[in-house]
Each structure stands twice: as structure tokens, then as C-alpha cells.
Amino acid sequence: RRVFKLNFQVESSSHKLGNGVMSLFTARDWWSTKTSGRSEEEWDQGGFLVANIDNDPNGQAKIITGSLQGMLRIYLPKESTPKAEDLLIEQQLGGPILQIGSGRFISNAPGTLALAVLHPRKLIIYVVTPQDTAFILEKRYEHNLSRSAYNFASGPFGKVTGRDSICVQSLDSTLEFFEQESA
């Protein structure tokens, strides 16, 4: 089992670091969890995200992880002791997750935050919606990539406002741009 150690609480104070250097901030452990499943599950730096991915009206951020073994998890910790109900979604996506990100990627739902998941040969956009006491991961669309992906950047490229685009960089440094559902 792998253990996530996520530091989210920052205290403002003054601490001596040595050599007379002072720091105004310190971090402390606030929440950690053990993943279920295979012990050889691995993550890369692009596999972690904190966002209000379900568009909660209160703006409550969730912790989203995507592993290289294709497991996507969404957590909403309520206190420092991990509980089973902290895990909102645990879903196998069927391929390695290279990177996850959030943005306004849905053309007919401006302002709605969506989840972008980069696989080696696909970019898939999902929305996360609460339904009764569960959360649903709904695939909205996908783009097949012409080359093997490495990473992506997203945001309102150019002078566009109100929506985000995605630029996928391949292993050979080729760039592919996607403006929501169109390539």
C-alpha cells in the first residue's frame, strides 16, 4: 500500500531555519490516506490535482489523483483522520493516467469546471456530478492523439475568455491544440 502525504494547512509564524534565516510559513501534515488495490500502484507529478471538480456551489475543493495504472480517485477529506467516506470516486479508466487537470472545457456549459485526463494516446474530458449520495464520473468527449503524449497545458489561450483550451505535448515535442470539443 502506498501512503499519500498531502500538506494543506499553512501556519503563519516565524521560525529560525539556521544560519540566521527566518521563514514566515511552515507546513504541517493535515490529511493522509492509504490507497486500496495493488501495492505497485505509482503516480507521476501530473497525477495530483486540487479543484472544485464537482462545481460545488460552496467552492469546496476535492483532491484528485490519477495513477500510472489507470486508477482515478477523488477525495473530500473532512477531518485529519482518514475515513472511508472521504473517497468520493474510485474508478479504473483502462489506461495509464499521465496527467490530470481542470478547466472550462465544455462548450455548452460555460463556467462548468471539467476534468481533463491525459492517457498515452487519448485526451478525455469528464464532468463529475453528485447524484443522491454518490458522485458520477461522466465522459463528455475524447480526442484521439496522433502521437504518444507526454503532458499538457491548459487555459484561456490567446485573447479567448470564458473557456479553456488544451495543448498536448507529445514525446517528440509535437504540440496538438484542442479548443473544447474541436481539434
mmCIF file with all atom_site columns, C-alpha atoms in Angstrom:
data_model
loop_
_atom_site.group_PDB
_atom_site.id
_atom_site.type_symbol
_atom_site.label_atom_id
_atom_site.label_alt_id
_atom_site.label_comp_id
_atom_site.label_asym_id
_atom_site.label_entity_id
_atom_site.label_seq_id
_atom_site.pdbx_PDB_ins_code
_atom_site.Cartn_x
_atom_site.Cartn_y
_atom_site.Cartn_z
_atom_site.occupancy
_atom_site.B_iso_or_equiv
_atom_site.pdbx_formal_charge
_atom_site.auth_seq_id
_atom_site.auth_comp_id
_atom_site.auth_asym_id
_atom_site.auth_atom_id
_atom_site.pdbx_PDB_model_num
ATOM 1   C CA . ARG A 1 1   ? 0.000   0.000  0.000   1.00 0.00 ? 1   ARG A CA 1
ATOM 2   C CA . ARG A 1 2   ? 1.192   3.492  -0.838  1.00 0.00 ? 2   ARG A CA 1
ATOM 3   C CA . VAL A 1 3   ? 0.568   6.379  1.507   1.00 0.00 ? 3   VAL A CA 1
ATOM 4   C CA . PHE A 1 4   ? -0.272  9.868  0.279   1.00 0.00 ? 4   PHE A CA 1
ATOM 5   C CA . LYS A 1 5   ? 1.125   12.576 2.492   1.00 0.00 ? 5   LYS A CA 1
ATOM 6   C CA . LEU A 1 6   ? -0.555  15.812 1.486   1.00 0.00 ? 6   LEU A CA 1
ATOM 7   C CA . ASN A 1 7   ? 0.247   19.055 3.260   1.00 0.00 ? 7   ASN A CA 1
ATOM 8   C CA . PHE A 1 8   ? -2.587  21.550 3.016   1.00 0.00 ? 8   PHE A CA 1
ATOM 9   C CA . GLN A 1 9   ? -2.504  23.693 6.102   1.00 0.00 ? 9   GLN A CA 1
ATOM 10  C CA . VAL A 1 10  ? -0.058  26.554 6.292   1.00 0.00 ? 10  VAL A CA 1
ATOM 11  C CA . GLU A 1 11  ? 0.575   28.396 9.505   1.00 0.00 ? 11  GLU A CA 1
ATOM 12  C CA . SER A 1 12  ? 1.860   31.928 9.509   1.00 0.00 ? 12  SER A CA 1
ATOM 13  C CA . SER A 1 13  ? 4.651   32.275 12.010  1.00 0.00 ? 13  SER A CA 1
ATOM 14  C CA . SER A 1 14  ? 8.297   32.988 12.250  1.00 0.00 ? 14  SER A CA 1
ATOM 15  C CA . HIS A 1 15  ? 10.750  30.083 12.511  1.00 0.00 ? 15  HIS A CA 1
ATOM 16  C CA . LYS A 1 16  ? 14.514  30.025 12.632  1.00 0.00 ? 16  LYS A CA 1
ATOM 17  C CA . LEU A 1 17  ? 15.917  27.813 9.850   1.00 0.00 ? 17  LEU A CA 1
ATOM 18  C CA . GLY A 1 18  ? 19.577  28.047 10.711  1.00 0.00 ? 18  GLY A CA 1
ATOM 19  C CA . ASN A 1 19  ? 22.303  30.486 9.697   1.00 0.00 ? 19  ASN A CA 1
ATOM 20  C CA . GLY A 1 20  ? 20.049  33.265 10.949  1.00 0.00 ? 20  GLY A CA 1
ATOM 21  C CA . VAL A 1 21  ? 17.456  32.724 8.156   1.00 0.00 ? 21  VAL A CA 1
ATOM 22  C CA . MET A 1 22  ? 13.811  33.211 9.131   1.00 0.00 ? 22  MET A CA 1
ATOM 23  C CA . SER A 1 23  ? 10.747  31.700 7.450   1.00 0.00 ? 23  SER A CA 1
ATOM 24  C CA . LEU A 1 24  ? 7.253   33.160 7.696   1.00 0.00 ? 24  LEU A CA 1
ATOM 25  C CA . PHE A 1 25  ? 5.445   29.915 6.831   1.00 0.00 ? 25  PHE A CA 1
ATOM 26  C CA . THR A 1 26  ? 5.553   26.301 7.925   1.00 0.00 ? 26  THR A CA 1
ATOM 27  C CA . ALA A 1 27  ? 3.632   23.337 6.572   1.00 0.00 ? 27  ALA A CA 1
ATOM 28  C CA . ARG A 1 28  ? 2.231   20.508 8.603   1.00 0.00 ? 28  ARG A CA 1
ATOM 29  C CA . ASP A 1 29  ? 0.545   17.229 7.774   1.00 0.00 ? 29  ASP A CA 1
ATOM 30  C CA . TRP A 1 30  ? -3.196  17.655 7.669   1.00 0.00 ? 30  TRP A CA 1
ATOM 31  C CA . TRP A 1 31  ? -4.539  14.512 5.989   1.00 0.00 ? 31  TRP A CA 1
ATOM 32  C CA . SER A 1 32  ? -3.157  11.288 4.543   1.00 0.00 ? 32  SER A CA 1
ATOM 33  C CA . THR A 1 33  ? -4.703  8.094  3.225   1.00 0.00 ? 33  THR A CA 1
ATOM 34  C CA . LYS A 1 34  ? -3.736  4.634  2.090   1.00 0.00 ? 34  LYS A CA 1
ATOM 35  C CA . THR A 1 35  ? -4.798  3.556  -1.360  1.00 0.00 ? 35  THR A CA 1
ATOM 36  C CA . SER A 1 36  ? -6.633  0.339  -1.825  1.00 0.00 ? 36  SER A CA 1
ATOM 37  C CA . GLY A 1 37  ? -5.645  -2.107 -4.518  1.00 0.00 ? 37  GLY A CA 1
ATOM 38  C CA . ARG A 1 38  ? -2.295  -3.128 -5.860  1.00 0.00 ? 38  ARG A CA 1
ATOM 39  C CA . SER A 1 39  ? 0.854   -2.314 -3.947  1.00 0.00 ? 39  SER A CA 1
ATOM 40  C CA . GLU A 1 40  ? 2.758   -1.483 -7.144  1.00 0.00 ? 40  GLU A CA 1
ATOM 41  C CA . GLU A 1 41  ? 0.496   1.478  -7.993  1.00 0.00 ? 41  GLU A CA 1
ATOM 42  C CA . GLU A 1 42  ? 2.566   4.526  -8.967  1.00 0.00 ? 42  GLU A CA 1
ATOM 43  C CA . TRP A 1 43  ? 1.970   8.210  -9.618  1.00 0.00 ? 43  TRP A CA 1
ATOM 44  C CA . ASP A 1 44  ? 3.808   10.887 -11.530 1.00 0.00 ? 44  ASP A CA 1
ATOM 45  C CA . GLN A 1 45  ? 3.858   14.609 -10.805 1.00 0.00 ? 45  GLN A CA 1
ATOM 46  C CA . GLY A 1 46  ? 0.931   15.193 -13.194 1.00 0.00 ? 46  GLY A CA 1
ATOM 47  C CA . GLY A 1 47  ? -1.282  12.787 -11.265 1.00 0.00 ? 47  GLY A CA 1
ATOM 48  C CA . PHE A 1 48  ? -2.333  15.158 -8.470  1.00 0.00 ? 48  PHE A CA 1
ATOM 49  C CA . LEU A 1 49  ? -4.884  17.968 -8.553  1.00 0.00 ? 49  LEU A CA 1
ATOM 50  C CA . VAL A 1 50  ? -6.869  20.038 -6.066  1.00 0.00 ? 50  VAL A CA 1
ATOM 51  C CA . ALA A 1 51  ? -10.020 21.618 -7.530  1.00 0.00 ? 51  ALA A CA 1
ATOM 52  C CA . ASN A 1 52  ? -13.749 22.127 -7.039  1.00 0.00 ? 52  ASN A CA 1
ATOM 53  C CA . ILE A 1 53  ? -14.202 19.470 -9.712  1.00 0.00 ? 53  ILE A CA 1
ATOM 54  C CA . ASP A 1 54  ? -17.881 18.782 -8.966  1.00 0.00 ? 54  ASP A CA 1
ATOM 55  C CA . ASN A 1 55  ? -18.722 22.509 -9.182  1.00 0.00 ? 55  ASN A CA 1
ATOM 56  C CA . ASP A 1 56  ? -19.935 22.603 -5.587  1.00 0.00 ? 56  ASP A CA 1
ATOM 57  C CA . PRO A 1 57  ? -21.724 25.939 -5.037  1.00 0.00 ? 57  PRO A CA 1
ATOM 58  C CA . ASN A 1 58  ? -19.754 26.397 -1.799  1.00 0.00 ? 58  ASN A CA 1
ATOM 59  C CA . GLY A 1 59  ? -16.480 26.087 -3.744  1.00 0.00 ? 59  GLY A CA 1
ATOM 60  C CA . GLN A 1 60  ? -15.262 23.106 -1.728  1.00 0.00 ? 60  GLN A CA 1
ATOM 61  C CA . ALA A 1 61  ? -12.077 21.725 -3.301  1.00 0.00 ? 61  ALA A CA 1
ATOM 62  C CA . LYS A 1 62  ? -11.518 17.975 -3.763  1.00 0.00 ? 62  LYS A CA 1
ATOM 63  C CA . ILE A 1 63  ? -8.238  16.055 -4.009  1.00 0.00 ? 63  ILE A CA 1
ATOM 64  C CA . ILE A 1 64  ? -7.982  14.184 -7.315  1.00 0.00 ? 64  ILE A CA 1
ATOM 65  C CA . THR A 1 65  ? -5.327  11.551 -8.069  1.00 0.00 ? 65  THR A CA 1
ATOM 66  C CA . GLY A 1 66  ? -4.633  9.582  -11.227 1.00 0.00 ? 66  GLY A CA 1
ATOM 67  C CA . SER A 1 67  ? -2.147  6.701  -11.227 1.00 0.00 ? 67  SER A CA 1
ATOM 68  C CA . LEU A 1 68  ? 0.012   5.251  -13.966 1.00 0.00 ? 68  LEU A CA 1
ATOM 69  C CA . GLN A 1 69  ? -2.028  2.060  -13.548 1.00 0.00 ? 69  GLN A CA 1
ATOM 70  C CA . GLY A 1 70  ? -5.169  3.973  -14.639 1.00 0.00 ? 70  GLY A CA 1
ATOM 71  C CA . MET A 1 71  ? -6.914  4.416  -11.284 1.00 0.00 ? 71  MET A CA 1
ATOM 72  C CA . LEU A 1 72  ? -8.687  7.746  -10.754 1.00 0.00 ? 72  LEU A CA 1
ATOM 73  C CA . ARG A 1 73  ? -9.681  8.720  -7.212  1.00 0.00 ? 73  ARG A CA 1
ATOM 74  C CA . ILE A 1 74  ? -11.459 11.793 -5.883  1.00 0.00 ? 74  ILE A CA 1
ATOM 75  C CA . TYR A 1 75  ? -11.292 12.568 -2.172  1.00 0.00 ? 75  TYR A CA 1
ATOM 76  C CA . LEU A 1 76  ? -13.082 15.042 0.061   1.00 0.00 ? 76  LEU A CA 1
ATOM 77  C CA . PRO A 1 77  ? -11.421 14.846 3.478   1.00 0.00 ? 77  PRO A CA 1
ATOM 78  C CA . LYS A 1 78  ? -13.473 16.373 6.250   1.00 0.00 ? 78  LYS A CA 1
ATOM 79  C CA . GLU A 1 79  ? -11.033 15.934 9.124   1.00 0.00 ? 79  GLU A CA 1
ATOM 80  C CA . SER A 1 80  ? -7.436  14.878 9.667   1.00 0.00 ? 80  SER A CA 1
ATOM 81  C CA . THR A 1 81  ? -8.301  11.231 10.394  1.00 0.00 ? 81  THR A CA 1
ATOM 82  C CA . PRO A 1 82  ? -8.973  9.432  7.088   1.00 0.00 ? 82  PRO A CA 1
ATOM 83  C CA . LYS A 1 83  ? -12.371 7.770  6.731   1.00 0.00 ? 83  LYS A CA 1
ATOM 84  C CA . ALA A 1 84  ? -13.911 5.581  4.046   1.00 0.00 ? 84  ALA A CA 1
ATOM 85  C CA . GLU A 1 85  ? -16.398 8.328  3.147   1.00 0.00 ? 85  GLU A CA 1
ATOM 86  C CA . ASP A 1 86  ? -13.510 10.650 2.197   1.00 0.00 ? 86  ASP A CA 1
ATOM 87  C CA . LEU A 1 87  ? -13.282 8.680  -1.072  1.00 0.00 ? 87  LEU A CA 1
ATOM 88  C CA . LEU A 1 88  ? -15.965 10.002 -3.434  1.00 0.00 ? 88  LEU A CA 1
ATOM 89  C CA . ILE A 1 89  ? -14.930 8.169  -6.608  1.00 0.00 ? 89  ILE A CA 1
ATOM 90  C CA . GLU A 1 90  ? -12.554 5.292  -7.326  1.00 0.00 ? 90  GLU A CA 1
ATOM 91  C CA . GLN A 1 91  ? -12.658 4.257  -10.969 1.00 0.00 ? 91  GLN A CA 1
ATOM 92  C CA . GLN A 1 92  ? -10.349 2.308  -13.263 1.00 0.00 ? 92  GLN A CA 1
ATOM 93  C CA . LEU A 1 93  ? -10.065 4.234  -16.543 1.00 0.00 ? 93  LEU A CA 1
ATOM 94  C CA . GLY A 1 94  ? -8.425  1.458  -18.542 1.00 0.00 ? 94  GLY A CA 1
ATOM 95  C CA . GLY A 1 95  ? -5.062  3.029  -19.314 1.00 0.00 ? 95  GLY A CA 1
ATOM 96  C CA . PRO A 1 96  ? -2.168  4.868  -17.682 1.00 0.00 ? 96  PRO A CA 1
ATOM 97  C CA . ILE A 1 97  ? -3.045  8.368  -16.467 1.00 0.00 ? 97  ILE A CA 1
ATOM 98  C CA . LEU A 1 98  ? -0.177  10.663 -17.412 1.00 0.00 ? 98  LEU A CA 1
ATOM 99  C CA . GLN A 1 99  ? -1.734  13.915 -16.193 1.00 0.00 ? 99  GLN A CA 1
ATOM 100 C CA . ILE A 1 100 ? -4.976  15.358 -14.857 1.00 0.00 ? 100 ILE A CA 1
ATOM 101 C CA . GLY A 1 101 ? -6.189  18.932 -14.940 1.00 0.00 ? 101 GLY A CA 1
ATOM 102 C CA . SER A 1 102 ? -9.295  21.056 -14.537 1.00 0.00 ? 102 SER A CA 1
ATOM 103 C CA . GLY A 1 103 ? -10.769 23.810 -16.646 1.00 0.00 ? 103 GLY A CA 1
ATOM 104 C CA . ARG A 1 104 ? -13.745 25.125 -18.578 1.00 0.00 ? 104 ARG A CA 1
ATOM 105 C CA . PHE A 1 105 ? -13.570 22.504 -21.337 1.00 0.00 ? 105 PHE A CA 1
ATOM 106 C CA . ILE A 1 106 ? -17.312 22.010 -22.092 1.00 0.00 ? 106 ILE A CA 1
ATOM 107 C CA . SER A 1 107 ? -18.681 24.309 -24.823 1.00 0.00 ? 107 SER A CA 1
ATOM 108 C CA . ASN A 1 108 ? -22.387 24.032 -23.946 1.00 0.00 ? 108 ASN A CA 1
ATOM 109 C CA . ALA A 1 109 ? -21.734 24.549 -20.214 1.00 0.00 ? 109 ALA A CA 1
ATOM 110 C CA . PRO A 1 110 ? -19.688 27.746 -19.833 1.00 0.00 ? 110 PRO A CA 1
ATOM 111 C CA . GLY A 1 111 ? -18.251 28.186 -16.367 1.00 0.00 ? 111 GLY A CA 1
ATOM 112 C CA . THR A 1 112 ? -18.555 24.476 -15.541 1.00 0.00 ? 112 THR A CA 1
ATOM 113 C CA . LEU A 1 113 ? -15.301 23.003 -14.323 1.00 0.00 ? 113 LEU A CA 1
ATOM 114 C CA . ALA A 1 114 ? -14.438 19.717 -16.062 1.00 0.00 ? 114 ALA A CA 1
ATOM 115 C CA . LEU A 1 115 ? -11.696 17.131 -15.564 1.00 0.00 ? 115 LEU A CA 1
ATOM 116 C CA . ALA A 1 116 ? -9.129  16.516 -18.322 1.00 0.00 ? 116 ALA A CA 1
ATOM 117 C CA . VAL A 1 117 ? -7.377  13.132 -18.214 1.00 0.00 ? 117 VAL A CA 1
ATOM 118 C CA . LEU A 1 118 ? -4.354  12.513 -20.423 1.00 0.00 ? 118 LEU A CA 1
ATOM 119 C CA . HIS A 1 119 ? -3.619  8.945  -21.478 1.00 0.00 ? 119 HIS A CA 1
ATOM 120 C CA . PRO A 1 120 ? -0.737  7.961  -23.793 1.00 0.00 ? 120 PRO A CA 1
ATOM 121 C CA . ARG A 1 121 ? -2.900  8.206  -26.956 1.00 0.00 ? 121 ARG A CA 1
ATOM 122 C CA . LYS A 1 122 ? -6.093  9.940  -25.765 1.00 0.00 ? 122 LYS A CA 1
ATOM 123 C CA . LEU A 1 123 ? -7.266  13.074 -24.029 1.00 0.00 ? 123 LEU A CA 1
ATOM 124 C CA . ILE A 1 124 ? -10.624 12.519 -22.295 1.00 0.00 ? 124 ILE A CA 1
ATOM 125 C CA . ILE A 1 125 ? -12.843 15.179 -20.727 1.00 0.00 ? 125 ILE A CA 1
ATOM 126 C CA . TYR A 1 126 ? -15.154 14.231 -17.852 1.00 0.00 ? 126 TYR A CA 1
ATOM 127 C CA . VAL A 1 127 ? -17.621 16.043 -15.624 1.00 0.00 ? 127 VAL A CA 1
ATOM 128 C CA . VAL A 1 128 ? -18.135 14.999 -12.019 1.00 0.00 ? 128 VAL A CA 1
ATOM 129 C CA . THR A 1 129 ? -21.691 15.305 -10.755 1.00 0.00 ? 129 THR A CA 1
ATOM 130 C CA . PRO A 1 130 ? -23.251 14.487 -7.403  1.00 0.00 ? 130 PRO A CA 1
ATOM 131 C CA . GLN A 1 131 ? -26.156 12.046 -7.661  1.00 0.00 ? 131 GLN A CA 1
ATOM 132 C CA . ASP A 1 132 ? -28.041 11.140 -4.484  1.00 0.00 ? 132 ASP A CA 1
ATOM 133 C CA . THR A 1 133 ? -25.285 10.089 -2.062  1.00 0.00 ? 133 THR A CA 1
ATOM 134 C CA . ALA A 1 134 ? -22.724 9.192  -4.751  1.00 0.00 ? 134 ALA A CA 1
ATOM 135 C CA . PHE A 1 135 ? -20.671 11.002 -7.362  1.00 0.00 ? 135 PHE A CA 1
ATOM 136 C CA . ILE A 1 136 ? -20.735 10.115 -11.067 1.00 0.00 ? 136 ILE A CA 1
ATOM 137 C CA . LEU A 1 137 ? -17.807 10.438 -13.500 1.00 0.00 ? 137 LEU A CA 1
ATOM 138 C CA . GLU A 1 138 ? -19.388 11.166 -16.886 1.00 0.00 ? 138 GLU A CA 1
ATOM 139 C CA . LYS A 1 139 ? -17.298 11.169 -20.076 1.00 0.00 ? 139 LYS A CA 1
ATOM 140 C CA . ARG A 1 140 ? -18.238 14.159 -22.232 1.00 0.00 ? 140 ARG A CA 1
ATOM 141 C CA . TYR A 1 141 ? -15.836 13.694 -25.143 1.00 0.00 ? 141 TYR A CA 1
ATOM 142 C CA . GLU A 1 142 ? -12.393 12.448 -26.112 1.00 0.00 ? 142 GLU A CA 1
ATOM 143 C CA . HIS A 1 143 ? -9.672  13.320 -28.575 1.00 0.00 ? 143 HIS A CA 1
ATOM 144 C CA . ASN A 1 144 ? -7.503  10.631 -30.128 1.00 0.00 ? 144 ASN A CA 1
ATOM 145 C CA . LEU A 1 145 ? -3.911  11.814 -30.286 1.00 0.00 ? 145 LEU A CA 1
ATOM 146 C CA . SER A 1 146 ? -1.770  11.404 -33.385 1.00 0.00 ? 146 SER A CA 1
ATOM 147 C CA . ARG A 1 147 ? 1.378   10.839 -31.301 1.00 0.00 ? 147 ARG A CA 1
ATOM 148 C CA . SER A 1 148 ? 2.255   9.468  -27.866 1.00 0.00 ? 148 SER A CA 1
ATOM 149 C CA . ALA A 1 149 ? 1.501   12.112 -25.226 1.00 0.00 ? 149 ALA A CA 1
ATOM 150 C CA . TYR A 1 150 ? 3.912   13.470 -22.653 1.00 0.00 ? 150 TYR A CA 1
ATOM 151 C CA . ASN A 1 151 ? 1.979   16.259 -20.876 1.00 0.00 ? 151 ASN A CA 1
ATOM 152 C CA . PHE A 1 152 ? -0.460  19.128 -21.406 1.00 0.00 ? 152 PHE A CA 1
ATOM 153 C CA . ALA A 1 153 ? -1.041  22.760 -20.564 1.00 0.00 ? 153 ALA A CA 1
ATOM 154 C CA . SER A 1 154 ? -4.481  24.330 -20.368 1.00 0.00 ? 154 SER A CA 1
ATOM 155 C CA . GLY A 1 155 ? -6.003  27.758 -20.041 1.00 0.00 ? 155 GLY A CA 1
ATOM 156 C CA . PRO A 1 156 ? -7.620  30.592 -21.969 1.00 0.00 ? 156 PRO A CA 1
ATOM 157 C CA . PHE A 1 157 ? -5.069  30.710 -24.806 1.00 0.00 ? 157 PHE A CA 1
ATOM 158 C CA . GLY A 1 158 ? -4.862  33.926 -26.817 1.00 0.00 ? 158 GLY A CA 1
ATOM 159 C CA . LYS A 1 159 ? -7.496  36.528 -26.093 1.00 0.00 ? 159 LYS A CA 1
ATOM 160 C CA . VAL A 1 160 ? -10.254 33.975 -25.518 1.00 0.00 ? 160 VAL A CA 1
ATOM 161 C CA . THR A 1 161 ? -12.369 34.446 -22.398 1.00 0.00 ? 161 THR A CA 1
ATOM 162 C CA . GLY A 1 162 ? -14.891 32.179 -20.724 1.00 0.00 ? 162 GLY A CA 1
ATOM 163 C CA . ARG A 1 163 ? -13.428 28.886 -21.920 1.00 0.00 ? 163 ARG A CA 1
ATOM 164 C CA . ASP A 1 164 ? -10.193 26.949 -21.733 1.00 0.00 ? 164 ASP A CA 1
ATOM 165 C CA . SER A 1 165 ? -8.199  25.152 -24.388 1.00 0.00 ? 165 SER A CA 1
ATOM 166 C CA . ILE A 1 166 ? -5.661  22.348 -24.046 1.00 0.00 ? 166 ILE A CA 1
ATOM 167 C CA . CYS A 1 167 ? -2.249  21.963 -25.654 1.00 0.00 ? 167 CYS A CA 1
ATOM 168 C CA . VAL A 1 168 ? -0.879  18.403 -25.574 1.00 0.00 ? 168 VAL A CA 1
ATOM 169 C CA . GLN A 1 169 ? 2.869   17.928 -25.992 1.00 0.00 ? 169 GLN A CA 1
ATOM 170 C CA . SER A 1 170 ? 3.963   14.588 -27.417 1.00 0.00 ? 170 SER A CA 1
ATOM 171 C CA . LEU A 1 171 ? 7.125   12.656 -26.596 1.00 0.00 ? 171 LEU A CA 1
ATOM 172 C CA . ASP A 1 172 ? 8.745   14.061 -29.756 1.00 0.00 ? 172 ASP A CA 1
ATOM 173 C CA . SER A 1 173 ? 7.753   17.652 -28.722 1.00 0.00 ? 173 SER A CA 1
ATOM 174 C CA . THR A 1 174 ? 4.928   17.997 -31.262 1.00 0.00 ? 174 THR A CA 1
ATOM 175 C CA . LEU A 1 175 ? 2.090   20.191 -29.999 1.00 0.00 ? 175 LEU A CA 1
ATOM 176 C CA . GLU A 1 176 ? -1.615  19.497 -30.566 1.00 0.00 ? 176 GLU A CA 1
ATOM 177 C CA . PHE A 1 177 ? -4.175  22.150 -29.637 1.00 0.00 ? 177 PHE A CA 1
ATOM 178 C CA . PHE A 1 178 ? -7.756  21.418 -28.647 1.00 0.00 ? 178 PHE A CA 1
ATOM 179 C CA . GLU A 1 179 ? -10.435 24.067 -28.211 1.00 0.00 ? 179 GLU A CA 1
ATOM 180 C CA . GLN A 1 180 ? -13.035 22.193 -26.205 1.00 0.00 ? 180 GLN A CA 1
ATOM 181 C CA . GLU A 1 181 ? -14.658 19.527 -28.442 1.00 0.00 ? 181 GLU A CA 1
ATOM 182 C CA . SER A 1 182 ? -12.837 20.587 -31.622 1.00 0.00 ? 182 SER A CA 1
ATOM 183 C CA . ALA A 1 183 ? -9.219  19.913 -32.571 1.00 0.00 ? 183 ALA A CA 1
#
